[in-house]
Amino acid sequence: MTGDPDFTIGNRISLGSYHFTEEAIVEFARKFDPQPFHTDPEAARDSLFGGLCASGWHTTAIWMKLNVATTLKRFEERARNGWPVYEFGPSPGFRNLRWIRPVFAGQTISYFNTLTAIKPYRGRKDWSMLLGSAEALDEDGAPVMTFDSAVLSAYPSEHAQEG
């Protein structure tokens, strides 16, 4: 399908923003990344970071939460507008995850996906591998996290495109 806005190479989609509170940072870190600079505001002040900051995994988990919510919203919009709704998932993984800057309590981070390529999937003409770049930006537009994503989709491989 030509001209499909959701399957156009270079299309950058906003996933939304998330405000990192001290409480949310500590709660996540206690469960999944219990290091003092994530769990103890006082100890964090004496750390390399100089203050309480979110686990990189927390920053990444929020990307996933917003990514799924945005995808489901797009499915609804596509159906409402008469566009085909293609099954998504699973993902074979991601590459080049980078936590570039710490995310401190009180910061609001904005998340984005950019479609970089659509590749045929192993001889299945009814599926494609969607490749993309994910980024999280602070209030000044500076990147705090980036990675290269991949997800399978029932988007016909006849529409494969390189970026």
CSV table of N, CA and C in Angstrom, one decimal:
chain,number,residue,atom,x,y,z
A,1,MET,N,0.9,-1.2,0.0
A,1,MET,CA,0.0,0.0,0.0
A,1,MET,C,0.9,1.2,0.0
A,2,THR,N,0.8,2.0,-1.0
A,2,THR,CA,1.6,3.2,-1.2
A,2,THR,C,1.0,4.3,-0.4
A,3,GLY,N,1.8,5.2,0.2
A,3,GLY,CA,1.3,6.3,0.9
A,3,GLY,C,0.7,6.1,2.3
A,4,ASP,N,0.9,4.9,2.8
A,4,ASP,CA,0.4,4.6,4.1
A,4,ASP,C,1.3,5.3,5.2
A,5,PRO,N,0.8,6.2,5.9
A,5,PRO,CA,1.6,7.0,6.8
A,5,PRO,C,2.3,6.2,7.9
A,6,ASP,N,1.7,5.1,8.3
A,6,ASP,CA,2.3,4.3,9.4
A,6,ASP,C,3.5,3.4,8.8
A,7,PHE,N,3.6,3.3,7.5
A,7,PHE,CA,4.6,2.4,6.9
A,7,PHE,C,5.4,3.2,5.9
A,8,THR,N,5.8,4.4,6.2
A,8,THR,CA,6.6,5.3,5.4
A,8,THR,C,8.0,5.4,6.1
A,9,ILE,N,9.0,5.0,5.3
A,9,ILE,CA,10.4,5.1,5.9
A,9,ILE,C,10.7,6.6,6.3
A,10,GLY,N,11.3,6.8,7.4
A,10,GLY,CA,11.6,8.1,7.9
A,10,GLY,C,10.5,8.7,8.8
A,11,ASN,N,9.3,8.0,8.8
A,11,ASN,CA,8.2,8.6,9.6
A,11,ASN,C,8.5,8.5,11.1
A,12,ARG,N,8.5,9.6,11.7
A,12,ARG,CA,8.8,9.7,13.2
A,12,ARG,C,7.5,9.9,13.9
A,13,ILE,N,7.3,9.0,14.8
A,13,ILE,CA,6.0,9.0,15.6
A,13,ILE,C,6.3,9.3,17.1
A,14,SER,N,5.6,10.3,17.6
A,14,SER,CA,5.7,10.6,19.0
A,14,SER,C,4.9,9.6,19.8
A,15,LEU,N,5.5,9.0,20.8
A,15,LEU,CA,4.9,8.0,21.7
A,15,LEU,C,4.3,8.7,22.9
A,16,GLY,N,4.6,9.9,23.1
A,16,GLY,CA,4.2,10.6,24.3
A,16,GLY,C,5.3,10.9,25.3
A,17,SER,N,5.0,11.4,26.4
A,17,SER,CA,6.0,11.7,27.5
A,17,SER,C,5.6,11.1,28.8
A,18,TYR,N,6.7,11.0,29.6
A,18,TYR,CA,6.5,10.5,31.0
A,18,TYR,C,7.3,11.3,32.0
A,19,HIS,N,6.6,11.7,33.1
A,19,HIS,CA,7.3,12.4,34.1
A,19,HIS,C,7.8,11.5,35.2
A,20,PHE,N,9.1,11.5,35.4
A,20,PHE,CA,9.8,10.6,36.3
A,20,PHE,C,9.8,11.2,37.7
A,21,THR,N,9.0,10.7,38.6
A,21,THR,CA,8.9,11.1,40.0
A,21,THR,C,9.9,10.3,40.9
A,22,GLU,N,10.3,10.9,42.0
A,22,GLU,CA,11.1,10.2,42.9
A,22,GLU,C,10.5,8.9,43.3
A,23,GLU,N,9.2,8.9,43.6
A,23,GLU,CA,8.5,7.7,44.1
A,23,GLU,C,8.5,6.6,43.0
A,24,ALA,N,8.3,7.0,41.8
A,24,ALA,CA,8.3,6.0,40.7
A,24,ALA,C,9.7,5.4,40.5
A,25,ILE,N,10.7,6.3,40.5
A,25,ILE,CA,12.1,5.8,40.3
A,25,ILE,C,12.4,4.8,41.4
A,26,VAL,N,12.2,5.2,42.7
A,26,VAL,CA,12.5,4.3,43.8
A,26,VAL,C,11.7,3.0,43.7
A,27,GLU,N,10.4,3.1,43.4
A,27,GLU,CA,9.6,1.9,43.3
A,27,GLU,C,10.1,0.9,42.3
A,28,PHE,N,10.4,1.4,41.1
A,28,PHE,CA,10.9,0.5,40.0
A,28,PHE,C,12.2,-0.1,40.4
A,29,ALA,N,13.1,0.8,40.9
A,29,ALA,CA,14.5,0.3,41.3
A,29,ALA,C,14.5,-0.7,42.4
A,30,ARG,N,13.6,-0.6,43.4
A,30,ARG,CA,13.6,-1.5,44.4
A,30,ARG,C,13.2,-2.9,43.9
A,31,LYS,N,12.4,-3.0,42.9
A,31,LYS,CA,12.0,-4.2,42.3
A,31,LYS,C,13.0,-4.8,41.3
A,32,PHE,N,13.6,-3.9,40.5
A,32,PHE,CA,14.4,-4.4,39.4
A,32,PHE,C,15.8,-4.0,39.2
A,33,ASP,N,16.2,-2.9,39.9
A,33,ASP,CA,17.6,-2.4,39.8
A,33,ASP,C,18.0,-1.7,41.1
A,34,PRO,N,18.1,-2.5,42.2
A,34,PRO,CA,18.3,-1.9,43.5
A,34,PRO,C,19.7,-1.4,43.8
A,35,GLN,N,20.1,-0.4,43.1
A,35,GLN,CA,21.4,0.3,43.4
A,35,GLN,C,21.1,1.6,44.1
A,36,PRO,N,22.0,2.0,45.1
A,36,PRO,CA,21.7,3.1,45.9
A,36,PRO,C,21.4,4.4,45.2
A,37,PHE,N,22.0,4.6,44.0
A,37,PHE,CA,21.7,5.9,43.3
A,37,PHE,C,20.3,5.9,42.6
A,38,HIS,N,19.6,4.7,42.7
A,38,HIS,CA,18.2,4.6,42.2
A,38,HIS,C,17.2,4.5,43.3
A,39,THR,N,17.7,4.1,44.5
A,39,THR,CA,16.7,3.8,45.6
A,39,THR,C,16.8,4.7,46.8
A,40,ASP,N,17.9,5.4,46.9
A,40,ASP,CA,18.2,6.2,48.2
A,40,ASP,C,18.6,7.6,47.8
A,41,PRO,N,17.7,8.6,47.9
A,41,PRO,CA,18.0,10.0,47.5
A,41,PRO,C,19.3,10.5,48.2
A,42,GLU,N,19.5,10.2,49.4
A,42,GLU,CA,20.6,10.7,50.2
A,42,GLU,C,21.9,10.1,49.6
A,43,ALA,N,21.9,8.7,49.5
A,43,ALA,CA,23.1,8.1,48.9
A,43,ALA,C,23.4,8.5,47.5
A,44,ALA,N,22.3,8.8,46.7
A,44,ALA,CA,22.5,9.2,45.3
A,44,ALA,C,23.2,10.5,45.2
A,45,ARG,N,23.0,11.4,46.2
A,45,ARG,CA,23.7,12.7,46.2
A,45,ARG,C,25.2,12.6,46.2
A,46,ASP,N,25.7,11.5,46.9
A,46,ASP,CA,27.1,11.2,47.0
A,46,ASP,C,27.6,10.3,45.9
A,47,SER,N,26.8,10.0,44.9
A,47,SER,CA,27.2,9.1,43.8
A,47,SER,C,27.8,9.9,42.7
A,48,LEU,N,28.2,9.1,41.7
A,48,LEU,CA,28.8,9.7,40.5
A,48,LEU,C,27.7,10.6,39.8
A,49,PHE,N,26.4,10.3,40.0
A,49,PHE,CA,25.3,11.1,39.3
A,49,PHE,C,25.0,12.3,40.1
A,50,GLY,N,25.2,12.4,41.4
A,50,GLY,CA,25.0,13.6,42.1
A,50,GLY,C,23.5,13.8,42.5
A,51,GLY,N,22.7,12.8,42.3
A,51,GLY,CA,21.3,12.8,42.6
A,51,GLY,C,20.5,11.6,42.2
A,52,LEU,N,19.3,11.4,42.7
A,52,LEU,CA,18.5,10.2,42.4
A,52,LEU,C,18.2,10.2,40.9
A,53,CYS,N,18.5,9.1,40.3
A,53,CYS,CA,18.2,9.0,38.9
A,53,CYS,C,17.5,7.6,38.6
A,54,ALA,N,16.8,7.6,37.5
A,54,ALA,CA,16.0,6.4,37.1
A,54,ALA,C,17.0,5.4,36.6
A,55,SER,N,16.7,4.1,36.8
A,55,SER,CA,17.4,3.0,36.2
A,55,SER,C,17.2,3.2,34.7
A,56,GLY,N,18.3,2.8,33.9
A,56,GLY,CA,18.1,2.8,32.5
A,56,GLY,C,17.0,1.9,32.0
A,57,TRP,N,16.9,0.8,32.8
A,57,TRP,CA,15.8,-0.2,32.5
A,57,TRP,C,14.4,0.4,32.7
A,58,HIS,N,14.3,1.3,33.6
A,58,HIS,CA,13.1,2.1,33.9
A,58,HIS,C,12.8,3.0,32.7
A,59,THR,N,13.8,3.7,32.2
A,59,THR,CA,13.6,4.5,31.0
A,59,THR,C,13.2,3.7,29.8
A,60,THR,N,13.8,2.6,29.7
A,60,THR,CA,13.5,1.7,28.6
A,60,THR,C,12.1,1.1,28.7
A,61,ALA,N,11.7,0.7,29.9
A,61,ALA,CA,10.4,0.1,30.2
A,61,ALA,C,9.3,1.1,29.9
A,62,ILE,N,9.5,2.3,30.1
A,62,ILE,CA,8.5,3.4,29.8
A,62,ILE,C,8.3,3.5,28.3
A,63,TRP,N,9.5,3.4,27.6
A,63,TRP,CA,9.3,3.4,26.1
A,63,TRP,C,8.4,2.2,25.7
A,64,MET,N,8.6,1.0,26.2
A,64,MET,CA,7.7,-0.1,25.9
A,64,MET,C,6.3,0.2,26.2
A,65,LYS,N,6.0,0.7,27.4
A,65,LYS,CA,4.6,1.0,27.8
A,65,LYS,C,4.0,2.0,26.8
A,66,LEU,N,4.7,3.1,26.5
A,66,LEU,CA,4.2,4.1,25.5
A,66,LEU,C,4.1,3.6,24.1
A,67,ASN,N,5.0,2.7,23.7
A,67,ASN,CA,5.0,2.1,22.4
A,67,ASN,C,3.8,1.3,22.2
A,68,VAL,N,3.5,0.4,23.1
A,68,VAL,CA,2.3,-0.5,23.0
A,68,VAL,C,1.0,0.4,23.0
A,69,ALA,N,0.9,1.4,23.9
A,69,ALA,CA,-0.3,2.2,24.0
A,69,ALA,C,-0.5,3.0,22.6
A,70,THR,N,0.6,3.5,22.1
A,70,THR,CA,0.5,4.2,20.8
A,70,THR,C,0.1,3.2,19.7
A,71,THR,N,0.7,2.0,19.7
A,71,THR,CA,0.3,1.1,18.6
A,71,THR,C,-1.2,0.7,18.7
A,72,LEU,N,-1.7,0.4,19.9
A,72,LEU,CA,-3.1,0.1,20.0
A,72,LEU,C,-4.0,1.3,19.6
A,73,LYS,N,-3.6,2.5,19.9
A,73,LYS,CA,-4.3,3.7,19.5
A,73,LYS,C,-4.3,3.8,18.0
A,74,ARG,N,-3.2,3.5,17.4
A,74,ARG,CA,-3.1,3.6,15.9
A,74,ARG,C,-4.0,2.5,15.3
A,75,PHE,N,-4.0,1.3,15.9
A,75,PHE,CA,-4.9,0.3,15.4
A,75,PHE,C,-6.4,0.8,15.3
A,76,GLU,N,-6.8,1.4,16.4
A,76,GLU,CA,-8.2,1.9,16.5
A,76,GLU,C,-8.4,3.0,15.4
A,77,GLU,N,-7.4,3.9,15.3
A,77,GLU,CA,-7.6,5.0,14.3
A,77,GLU,C,-7.6,4.4,12.9
A,78,ARG,N,-6.7,3.4,12.6
A,78,ARG,CA,-6.7,2.8,11.3
A,78,ARG,C,-8.0,2.2,11.0
A,79,ALA,N,-8.6,1.4,11.9
A,79,ALA,CA,-9.9,0.7,11.7
A,79,ALA,C,-11.0,1.8,11.5
A,80,ARG,N,-11.0,2.8,12.3
A,80,ARG,CA,-12.0,3.9,12.1
A,80,ARG,C,-11.9,4.5,10.8
A,81,ASN,N,-10.7,4.7,10.2
A,81,ASN,CA,-10.5,5.4,8.9
A,81,ASN,C,-10.5,4.4,7.7
A,82,GLY,N,-10.8,3.1,8.0
A,82,GLY,CA,-10.9,2.2,6.9
A,82,GLY,C,-9.6,1.7,6.4
A,83,TRP,N,-8.5,1.9,7.1
A,83,TRP,CA,-7.2,1.4,6.7
A,83,TRP,C,-7.0,0.0,7.3
A,84,PRO,N,-6.2,-0.8,6.6
A,84,PRO,CA,-6.0,-2.2,7.1
A,84,PRO,C,-5.2,-2.1,8.5
A,85,VAL,N,-5.6,-3.1,9.3
A,85,VAL,CA,-4.9,-3.2,10.6
A,85,VAL,C,-4.1,-4.4,10.6
A,86,TYR,N,-2.7,-4.3,10.7
A,86,TYR,CA,-1.8,-5.4,10.6
A,86,TYR,C,-1.4,-5.9,11.9
A,87,GLU,N,-1.3,-7.2,12.1
A,87,GLU,CA,-0.9,-7.8,13.4
A,87,GLU,C,0.6,-7.4,13.6
A,88,PHE,N,0.9,-7.1,14.9
A,88,PHE,CA,2.3,-6.7,15.2
A,88,PHE,C,2.8,-7.7,16.2
A,89,GLY,N,4.1,-8.0,16.2
A,89,GLY,CA,4.8,-8.8,17.2
A,89,GLY,C,4.8,-10.3,16.7
A,90,PRO,N,5.8,-11.0,17.2
A,90,PRO,CA,6.7,-10.6,18.3
A,90,PRO,C,7.9,-9.8,17.7
A,91,SER,N,8.8,-9.4,18.7
A,91,SER,CA,10.0,-8.8,18.3
A,91,SER,C,11.2,-9.8,18.5
A,92,PRO,N,12.1,-9.8,17.6
A,92,PRO,CA,13.3,-10.7,17.8
A,92,PRO,C,14.3,-10.1,18.7
A,93,GLY,N,14.1,-8.8,19.1
A,93,GLY,CA,15.1,-8.2,20.0
A,93,GLY,C,15.4,-6.8,19.5
A,94,PHE,N,16.4,-6.2,20.2
A,94,PHE,CA,16.9,-4.9,19.8
A,94,PHE,C,18.4,-4.8,19.9
A,95,ARG,N,18.9,-3.8,19.3
A,95,ARG,CA,20.4,-3.6,19.3
A,95,ARG,C,20.8,-2.2,19.7
A,96,ASN,N,22.0,-2.1,20.1
A,96,ASN,CA,22.7,-0.8,20.3
A,96,ASN,C,21.9,0.1,21.4
A,97,LEU,N,21.4,-0.6,22.4
A,97,LEU,CA,20.8,0.2,23.5
A,97,LEU,C,21.9,1.1,24.2
A,98,ARG,N,21.6,2.4,24.3
A,98,ARG,CA,22.5,3.3,24.9
A,98,ARG,C,21.7,4.2,25.9
A,99,TRP,N,22.2,4.3,27.1
A,99,TRP,CA,21.7,5.2,28.1
A,99,TRP,C,22.7,6.3,28.1
A,100,ILE,N,22.4,7.4,27.5
A,100,ILE,CA,23.4,8.5,27.2
A,100,ILE,C,23.5,9.4,28.4
A,101,ARG,N,22.4,9.8,29.0
A,101,ARG,CA,22.4,10.7,30.2
A,101,ARG,C,21.5,10.1,31.2
A,102,PRO,N,21.8,10.4,32.5
A,102,PRO,CA,20.9,10.0,33.5
A,102,PRO,C,19.5,10.8,33.5
A,103,VAL,N,18.5,10.1,33.9
A,103,VAL,CA,17.2,10.7,34.0
A,103,VAL,C,16.9,10.9,35.5
A,104,PHE,N,16.8,12.2,35.9
A,104,PHE,CA,16.7,12.5,37.3
A,104,PHE,C,15.2,12.7,37.7
A,105,ALA,N,15.0,12.5,38.9
A,105,ALA,CA,13.6,12.7,39.5
A,105,ALA,C,13.2,14.2,39.1
A,106,GLY,N,12.0,14.3,38.6
A,106,GLY,CA,11.4,15.6,38.2
A,106,GLY,C,11.5,15.9,36.7
A,107,GLN,N,12.3,15.0,36.0
A,107,GLN,CA,12.4,15.3,34.6
A,107,GLN,C,11.2,14.6,33.8
A,108,THR,N,10.8,15.2,32.7
A,108,THR,CA,9.8,14.7,31.8
A,108,THR,C,10.6,14.3,30.5
A,109,ILE,N,10.4,13.1,30.1
A,109,ILE,CA,11.1,12.5,29.0
A,109,ILE,C,10.1,12.2,27.9
A,110,SER,N,10.4,12.6,26.6
A,110,SER,CA,9.6,12.4,25.5
A,110,SER,C,10.2,11.2,24.6
A,111,TYR,N,9.3,10.4,24.1
A,111,TYR,CA,9.7,9.2,23.4
A,111,TYR,C,9.2,9.2,22.0
A,112,PHE,N,10.1,8.6,21.1
A,112,PHE,CA,9.8,8.6,19.7
A,112,PHE,C,10.3,7.3,19.0
A,113,ASN,N,9.6,7.0,17.9
A,113,ASN,CA,10.0,5.9,17.0
A,113,ASN,C,10.1,6.4,15.6
A,114,THR,N,11.2,6.0,14.9
A,114,THR,CA,11.3,6.3,13.5
A,114,THR,C,11.5,5.0,12.7
A,115,LEU,N,10.6,4.8,11.7
A,115,LEU,CA,10.7,3.6,10.9
A,115,LEU,C,11.9,3.8,9.9
A,116,THR,N,12.8,2.8,9.9
A,116,THR,CA,14.1,3.0,9.1
A,116,THR,C,14.1,2.0,7.9
A,117,ALA,N,13.4,0.9,8.0
A,117,ALA,CA,13.4,-0.1,6.9
A,117,ALA,C,12.2,-1.1,7.1
A,118,ILE,N,11.7,-1.6,6.0
A,118,ILE,CA,10.8,-2.7,6.0
A,118,ILE,C,11.4,-3.8,5.2
A,119,LYS,N,11.7,-5.0,5.8
A,119,LYS,CA,12.3,-6.1,5.1
A,119,LYS,C,11.4,-7.3,5.0
A,120,PRO,N,11.5,-8.0,3.9
A,120,PRO,CA,10.8,-9.3,3.8
A,120,PRO,C,11.2,-10.2,4.9
A,121,TYR,N,10.2,-11.0,5.4
A,121,TYR,CA,10.5,-11.9,6.5
A,121,TYR,C,10.6,-13.3,6.0
A,122,ARG,N,11.8,-13.9,5.9
A,122,ARG,CA,12.1,-15.3,5.6
A,122,ARG,C,11.1,-16.0,4.7
A,123,GLY,N,10.9,-15.4,3.6
A,123,GLY,CA,10.0,-16.1,2.6
A,123,GLY,C,8.5,-16.1,2.9
A,124,ARG,N,8.1,-15.4,3.9
A,124,ARG,CA,6.7,-15.3,4.2
A,124,ARG,C,6.2,-14.0,3.6
A,125,LYS,N,5.5,-14.1,2.5
A,125,LYS,CA,5.1,-12.9,1.8
A,125,LYS,C,4.1,-12.1,2.6
A,126,ASP,N,3.4,-12.7,3.5
A,126,ASP,CA,2.4,-12.0,4.3
A,126,ASP,C,2.9,-11.3,5.6
A,127,TRP,N,4.3,-11.4,5.8
A,127,TRP,CA,4.9,-10.8,7.0
A,127,TRP,C,6.1,-10.0,6.6
A,128,SER,N,6.5,-9.0,7.3
A,128,SER,CA,7.7,-8.2,7.1
A,128,SER,C,8.3,-7.9,8.5
A,129,MET,N,9.6,-7.6,8.4
A,129,MET,CA,10.4,-7.2,9.6
A,129,MET,C,10.5,-5.7,9.5
A,130,LEU,N,9.9,-5.0,10.5
A,130,LEU,CA,10.0,-3.5,10.6
A,130,LEU,C,11.1,-3.1,11.4
A,131,LEU,N,12.1,-2.3,10.9
A,131,LEU,CA,13.2,-1.9,11.7
A,131,LEU,C,13.0,-0.4,12.0
A,132,GLY,N,13.5,0.0,13.1
A,132,GLY,CA,13.3,1.4,13.5
A,132,GLY,C,14.4,1.9,14.5
A,133,SER,N,14.4,3.1,14.7
A,133,SER,CA,15.2,3.7,15.8
A,133,SER,C,14.3,4.3,16.8
A,134,ALA,N,14.6,4.0,18.1
A,134,ALA,CA,13.8,4.5,19.2
A,134,ALA,C,14.7,5.6,19.9
A,135,GLU,N,14.1,6.6,20.4
A,135,GLU,CA,14.8,7.6,21.2
A,135,GLU,C,13.9,8.2,22.3
A,136,ALA,N,14.6,8.6,23.4
A,136,ALA,CA,14.0,9.3,24.5
A,136,ALA,C,14.8,10.6,24.7
A,137,LEU,N,14.1,11.7,24.7
A,137,LEU,CA,14.7,13.0,24.8
A,137,LEU,C,14.3,13.7,26.1
A,138,ASP,N,15.2,14.5,26.6
A,138,ASP,CA,14.9,15.3,27.8
A,138,ASP,C,14.2,16.6,27.4
A,139,GLU,N,13.9,17.4,28.3
A,139,GLU,CA,13.2,18.7,28.1
A,139,GLU,C,13.9,19.6,27.1
A,140,ASP,N,15.2,19.5,27.0
A,140,ASP,CA,16.0,20.3,26.1
A,140,ASP,C,16.2,19.6,24.7
A,141,GLY,N,15.6,18.5,24.5
A,141,GLY,CA,15.8,17.8,23.3
A,141,GLY,C,17.0,16.9,23.2
A,142,ALA,N,17.8,16.8,24.3
A,142,ALA,CA,19.0,16.0,24.3
A,142,ALA,C,18.6,14.5,24.5
A,143,PRO,N,19.2,13.6,23.8
A,143,PRO,CA,18.9,12.2,24.0
A,143,PRO,C,19.4,11.6,25.3
A,144,VAL,N,18.5,10.8,25.9
A,144,VAL,CA,18.9,10.2,27.2
A,144,VAL,C,18.9,8.7,26.9
A,145,MET,N,18.3,8.2,25.9
A,145,MET,CA,18.3,6.7,25.6
A,145,MET,C,18.0,6.6,24.1
A,146,THR,N,18.7,5.7,23.4
A,146,THR,CA,18.5,5.3,22.0
A,146,THR,C,18.7,3.8,21.9
A,147,PHE,N,18.0,3.2,20.9
A,147,PHE,CA,18.3,1.9,20.5
A,147,PHE,C,17.7,1.6,19.1
A,148,ASP,N,18.1,0.5,18.5
A,148,ASP,CA,17.6,0.1,17.2
A,148,ASP,C,16.6,-1.0,17.4
A,149,SER,N,15.4,-0.9,16.9
A,149,SER,CA,14.3,-1.8,17.2
A,149,SER,C,14.0,-2.7,16.0
A,150,ALA,N,13.3,-3.8,16.3
A,150,ALA,CA,12.8,-4.7,15.2
A,150,ALA,C,11.5,-5.3,15.7
A,151,VAL,N,10.6,-5.4,14.8
A,151,VAL,CA,9.3,-6.1,15.2
A,151,VAL,C,8.7,-6.7,13.9
A,152,LEU,N,8.2,-7.9,14.1
A,152,LEU,CA,7.5,-8.6,13.0
A,152,LEU,C,6.1,-8.0,12.8
A,153,SER,N,5.6,-7.9,11.6
A,153,SER,CA,4.3,-7.4,11.3
A,153,SER,C,3.7,-8.1,10.1
A,154,ALA,N,2.4,-8.3,10.2
A,154,ALA,CA,1.7,-9.0,9.1
A,154,ALA,C,1.5,-7.9,8.0
A,155,TYR,N,2.4,-7.0,7.8
A,155,TYR,CA,2.4,-6.1,6.7
A,155,TYR,C,3.1,-6.8,5.5
A,156,PRO,N,2.4,-6.9,4.4
A,156,PRO,CA,2.9,-7.7,3.3
A,156,PRO,C,4.3,-7.3,2.8
A,157,SER,N,5.2,-8.3,2.6
A,157,SER,CA,6.6,-8.1,2.3
A,157,SER,C,6.7,-7.5,0.9
A,158,GLU,N,5.7,-7.5,0.1
A,158,GLU,CA,5.8,-6.9,-1.2
A,158,GLU,C,6.0,-5.4,-1.1
A,159,HIS,N,5.8,-4.8,0.1
A,159,HIS,CA,5.9,-3.4,0.3
A,159,HIS,C,7.3,-3.1,1.0
A,160,ALA,N,8.2,-4.1,1.0
A,160,ALA,CA,9.5,-3.9,1.6
A,160,ALA,C,10.2,-2.6,1.1
A,161,GLN,N,10.9,-1.9,2.0
A,161,GLN,CA,11.5,-0.6,1.7
A,161,GLN,C,12.8,-0.5,2.5
A,162,GLU,N,13.8,-0.1,1.9
A,162,GLU,CA,15.1,0.2,2.7
A,162,GLU,C,15.1,1.7,2.9
A,163,GLY,N,15.7,2.1,4.1
A,163,GLY,CA,15.8,3.5,4.5
A,163,GLY,C,17.1,4.1,4.0
